[in-house]
Amino acid sequence: MSETDDKKELTRAERIFVRISIIQTILAVTGFFVGIIALFAALNEADAVRKQQMASVWPYAYMRTVNYGTEGEEKFEVIVGNRGIGPARIQTVEVTLDDQVMLSWGQILREIAGEQSFGISSNRLNGTVLAPGEDILAFAVDAENASLEIVEETRALVRSGRVNMKICYCSVFNDCWQVNGAAEETVPVKACEKTDPKNSI
């Protein structure tokens, strides 16, 4: 075998090696892209499962007012409820009168009627967990124990927005929202801010 034949044989081996290298590279690149696609699909599926879990425990807190107009038994109520499909964990409640934070419904009534603060009923909302479909009486004032004038003035202040309630609540997954009674809107928030520990609302 001549020296020329050895060079030809070596060149043929090199060509085979190059072809094998190219095939390996193509397979590696293909495997990489298949892995990326599989990872993307897995992340999408995990995100879809998380959204489904969040939707299955989604709370929706709201406020409404109720007015009873029977003569001599006039009564005005503020109701807080949950119309979602999961529990609403009420974290903070802030009630303001003309943008000034009030620490109790009694304080609001004293602002309206001086020292007269009887005739009201209220339940503490801070820290309450509302089950789906549950309503709770936040505040009520009645003419039988207070006066018709106080009932009417309280109703006017609440419905005009001068007395306003903001409630921040979270789901069991710590997704949080704030409902603003005066604006009748609910917006998502990162977390609920802490309120004054003296707040009894």
Tab-separated table of C-alpha atoms in Angstrom:
chain	number	residue	atom	x	y	z
A	1	MET	CA	0.000	0.000	0.000
A	2	SER	CA	1.405	3.330	-1.064
A	3	GLU	CA	1.657	6.499	0.954
A	4	THR	CA	-1.040	8.048	-1.253
A	5	ASP	CA	-3.482	5.237	-0.365
A	6	ASP	CA	-2.849	5.816	3.368
A	7	LYS	CA	-3.720	9.504	2.964
A	8	LYS	CA	-6.939	8.617	1.081
A	9	GLU	CA	-7.940	6.107	3.801
A	10	LEU	CA	-7.266	8.680	6.530
A	11	THR	CA	-9.349	11.267	4.711
A	12	ARG	CA	-12.246	8.813	4.436
A	13	ALA	CA	-12.091	8.127	8.207
A	14	GLU	CA	-12.053	11.810	8.914
A	15	ARG	CA	-15.131	12.280	6.779
A	16	ILE	CA	-16.954	9.564	8.688
A	17	PHE	CA	-15.913	11.167	11.984
A	18	VAL	CA	-17.178	14.571	10.815
A	19	ARG	CA	-20.503	13.060	9.771
A	20	ILE	CA	-20.888	11.351	13.131
A	21	SER	CA	-20.050	14.627	14.898
A	22	ILE	CA	-22.675	16.486	12.861
A	23	ILE	CA	-25.316	13.846	13.638
A	24	GLN	CA	-24.455	13.990	17.345
A	25	THR	CA	-24.681	17.781	17.298
A	26	ILE	CA	-28.084	17.673	15.579
A	27	LEU	CA	-29.336	15.125	18.118
A	28	ALA	CA	-28.017	17.217	21.014
A	29	VAL	CA	-29.637	20.417	19.713
A	30	THR	CA	-32.892	18.553	19.073
A	31	GLY	CA	-32.807	17.115	22.583
A	32	PHE	CA	-32.169	20.568	24.019
A	33	PHE	CA	-35.194	22.056	22.249
A	34	VAL	CA	-37.374	19.084	23.215
A	35	GLY	CA	-36.297	19.635	26.839
A	36	ILE	CA	-37.151	23.365	26.609
A	37	ILE	CA	-40.587	22.558	25.177
A	38	ALA	CA	-41.216	19.958	27.901
A	39	LEU	CA	-40.173	22.466	30.610
A	40	PHE	CA	-42.423	25.163	29.135
A	41	ALA	CA	-45.356	22.727	29.045
A	42	ALA	CA	-44.712	21.680	32.649
A	43	LEU	CA	-44.565	25.314	33.819
A	44	ASN	CA	-47.783	26.118	31.963
A	45	GLU	CA	-49.498	23.127	33.517
A	46	ALA	CA	-48.278	24.078	36.996
A	47	ASP	CA	-49.514	27.647	36.480
A	48	ALA	CA	-52.899	26.376	35.284
A	49	VAL	CA	-53.201	24.102	38.343
A	50	ARG	CA	-52.292	26.997	40.663
A	51	LYS	CA	-54.874	29.271	39.025
A	52	GLN	CA	-57.474	26.542	39.329
A	53	GLN	CA	-56.657	26.121	43.027
A	54	MET	CA	-56.847	29.884	43.564
A	55	ALA	CA	-60.191	30.063	41.752
A	56	SER	CA	-61.577	27.235	43.883
A	57	VAL	CA	-61.040	29.286	47.079
A	58	TRP	CA	-61.645	32.782	45.669
A	59	PRO	CA	-63.410	35.055	48.197
A	60	TYR	CA	-65.407	38.161	47.331
A	61	ALA	CA	-66.226	40.473	50.229
A	62	TYR	CA	-68.702	43.290	49.759
A	63	MET	CA	-70.702	45.835	51.759
A	64	ARG	CA	-74.338	46.811	51.541
A	65	THR	CA	-76.671	49.019	53.511
A	66	VAL	CA	-80.170	48.105	54.644
A	67	ASN	CA	-82.837	50.578	55.691
A	68	TYR	CA	-85.990	49.621	57.564
A	69	GLY	CA	-88.611	52.342	57.228
A	70	THR	CA	-91.374	51.182	59.562
A	71	GLU	CA	-92.545	54.189	61.574
A	72	GLY	CA	-91.137	54.145	65.081
A	73	GLU	CA	-88.847	51.233	64.175
A	74	GLU	CA	-86.588	52.970	61.678
A	75	LYS	CA	-83.286	51.186	61.477
A	76	PHE	CA	-80.146	51.500	59.364
A	77	GLU	CA	-77.649	48.649	58.956
A	78	VAL	CA	-74.283	48.130	57.315
A	79	ILE	CA	-73.799	44.504	56.274
A	80	VAL	CA	-70.544	42.845	55.209
A	81	GLY	CA	-70.758	39.579	53.311
A	82	ASN	CA	-68.829	37.105	51.223
A	83	ARG	CA	-70.183	36.153	47.813
A	84	GLY	CA	-67.090	34.230	46.724
A	85	ILE	CA	-66.567	30.479	46.705
A	86	GLY	CA	-63.859	30.436	49.373
A	87	PRO	CA	-63.453	31.900	52.879
A	88	ALA	CA	-62.626	35.607	53.194
A	89	ARG	CA	-60.068	36.267	55.940
A	90	ILE	CA	-60.657	39.881	56.976
A	91	GLN	CA	-57.277	41.351	57.887
A	92	THR	CA	-57.972	45.049	58.402
A	93	VAL	CA	-60.988	47.336	58.562
A	94	GLU	CA	-60.762	51.112	58.404
A	95	VAL	CA	-63.744	53.400	58.867
A	96	THR	CA	-63.396	57.107	58.266
A	97	LEU	CA	-65.599	60.132	58.843
A	98	ASP	CA	-64.674	62.927	56.442
A	99	ASP	CA	-61.343	61.141	55.846
A	100	GLN	CA	-60.564	61.036	59.582
A	101	VAL	CA	-59.956	57.508	60.867
A	102	MET	CA	-62.467	56.370	63.489
A	103	LEU	CA	-61.591	53.643	65.993
A	104	SER	CA	-65.165	52.536	66.746
A	105	TRP	CA	-68.740	53.006	65.547
A	106	GLY	CA	-69.455	54.600	68.919
A	107	GLN	CA	-66.892	57.285	68.119
A	108	ILE	CA	-68.678	57.971	64.849
A	109	LEU	CA	-72.033	58.290	66.594
A	110	ARG	CA	-70.541	60.632	69.192
A	111	GLU	CA	-69.266	62.815	66.350
A	112	ILE	CA	-72.803	62.865	64.967
A	113	ALA	CA	-74.821	63.211	68.177
A	114	GLY	CA	-72.432	64.420	70.843
A	115	GLU	CA	-72.134	62.144	73.876
A	116	GLN	CA	-75.235	60.160	72.958
A	117	SER	CA	-73.858	56.851	71.733
A	118	PHE	CA	-76.570	54.367	72.642
A	119	GLY	CA	-78.898	52.750	70.162
A	120	ILE	CA	-76.175	51.092	68.110
A	121	SER	CA	-75.212	47.491	67.488
A	122	SER	CA	-71.914	46.408	65.989
A	123	ASN	CA	-69.689	43.391	65.492
A	124	ARG	CA	-65.916	43.396	65.322
A	125	LEU	CA	-64.770	42.591	61.794
A	126	ASN	CA	-60.970	42.651	62.202
A	127	GLY	CA	-59.712	39.079	62.207
A	128	THR	CA	-63.065	37.611	61.187
A	129	VAL	CA	-63.278	34.787	58.655
A	130	LEU	CA	-66.385	34.900	56.492
A	131	ALA	CA	-67.517	31.629	54.983
A	132	PRO	CA	-68.881	31.649	51.418
A	133	GLY	CA	-72.401	33.075	51.479
A	134	GLU	CA	-72.061	34.392	55.031
A	135	ASP	CA	-73.198	37.887	56.050
A	136	ILE	CA	-72.275	39.716	59.233
A	137	LEU	CA	-73.833	42.830	60.753
A	138	ALA	CA	-71.065	45.421	60.906
A	139	PHE	CA	-73.139	48.257	62.334
A	140	ALA	CA	-76.762	49.153	63.048
A	141	VAL	CA	-78.527	52.142	64.571
A	142	ASP	CA	-82.242	52.228	65.352
A	143	ALA	CA	-84.711	54.978	66.140
A	144	GLU	CA	-86.275	53.071	69.023
A	145	ASN	CA	-83.087	53.274	71.100
A	146	ALA	CA	-81.480	56.357	69.540
A	147	SER	CA	-83.652	58.703	67.496
A	148	LEU	CA	-85.036	59.041	64.005
A	149	GLU	CA	-82.761	62.046	63.400
A	150	ILE	CA	-79.641	60.035	64.252
A	151	VAL	CA	-80.746	57.161	62.019
A	152	GLU	CA	-81.362	59.523	59.110
A	153	GLU	CA	-78.108	61.416	59.610
A	154	THR	CA	-76.070	58.203	59.878
A	155	ARG	CA	-77.703	56.835	56.727
A	156	ALA	CA	-77.005	60.085	54.861
A	157	LEU	CA	-73.350	60.135	55.957
A	158	VAL	CA	-72.757	56.527	54.872
A	159	ARG	CA	-74.588	56.778	51.566
A	160	SER	CA	-72.894	60.062	50.665
A	161	GLY	CA	-69.467	58.522	51.320
A	162	ARG	CA	-68.601	60.852	54.191
A	163	VAL	CA	-68.561	57.766	56.387
A	164	ASN	CA	-66.583	55.204	54.455
A	165	MET	CA	-65.425	51.668	55.198
A	166	LYS	CA	-62.399	49.991	53.616
A	167	ILE	CA	-61.922	46.285	54.155
A	168	CYS	CA	-58.776	44.366	53.282
A	169	TYR	CA	-59.194	40.600	53.103
A	170	CYS	CA	-57.237	37.573	51.873
A	171	SER	CA	-57.836	34.080	50.577
A	172	VAL	CA	-56.327	30.963	52.140
A	173	PHE	CA	-53.456	31.354	49.628
A	174	ASN	CA	-52.764	34.910	50.922
A	175	ASP	CA	-53.980	36.618	47.761
A	176	CYS	CA	-55.443	39.880	49.054
A	177	TRP	CA	-57.967	42.497	47.966
A	178	GLN	CA	-59.292	45.774	49.320
A	179	VAL	CA	-62.915	46.785	48.981
A	180	ASN	CA	-63.772	50.473	49.191
A	181	GLY	CA	-67.395	50.977	50.159
A	182	ALA	CA	-67.689	54.563	48.969
A	183	ALA	CA	-66.181	53.825	45.561
A	184	GLU	CA	-67.917	50.437	45.355
A	185	GLU	CA	-64.748	48.877	43.978
A	186	THR	CA	-62.524	45.942	44.845
A	187	VAL	CA	-58.842	46.005	43.897
A	188	PRO	CA	-56.075	43.431	44.414
A	189	VAL	CA	-53.281	44.406	46.829
A	190	LYS	CA	-49.969	42.760	47.705
A	191	ALA	CA	-50.768	42.635	51.413
A	192	CYS	CA	-53.055	44.221	53.987
A	193	GLU	CA	-51.604	47.079	56.006
A	194	LYS	CA	-51.784	46.875	59.786
A	195	THR	CA	-54.327	49.067	61.546
A	196	ASP	CA	-54.236	50.768	64.917
A	197	PRO	CA	-54.421	48.061	67.638
A	198	LYS	CA	-57.039	50.206	69.402
A	199	ASN	CA	-59.339	49.810	66.415
A	200	SER	CA	-62.408	47.904	67.603
A	201	ILE	CA	-64.269	47.881	64.288
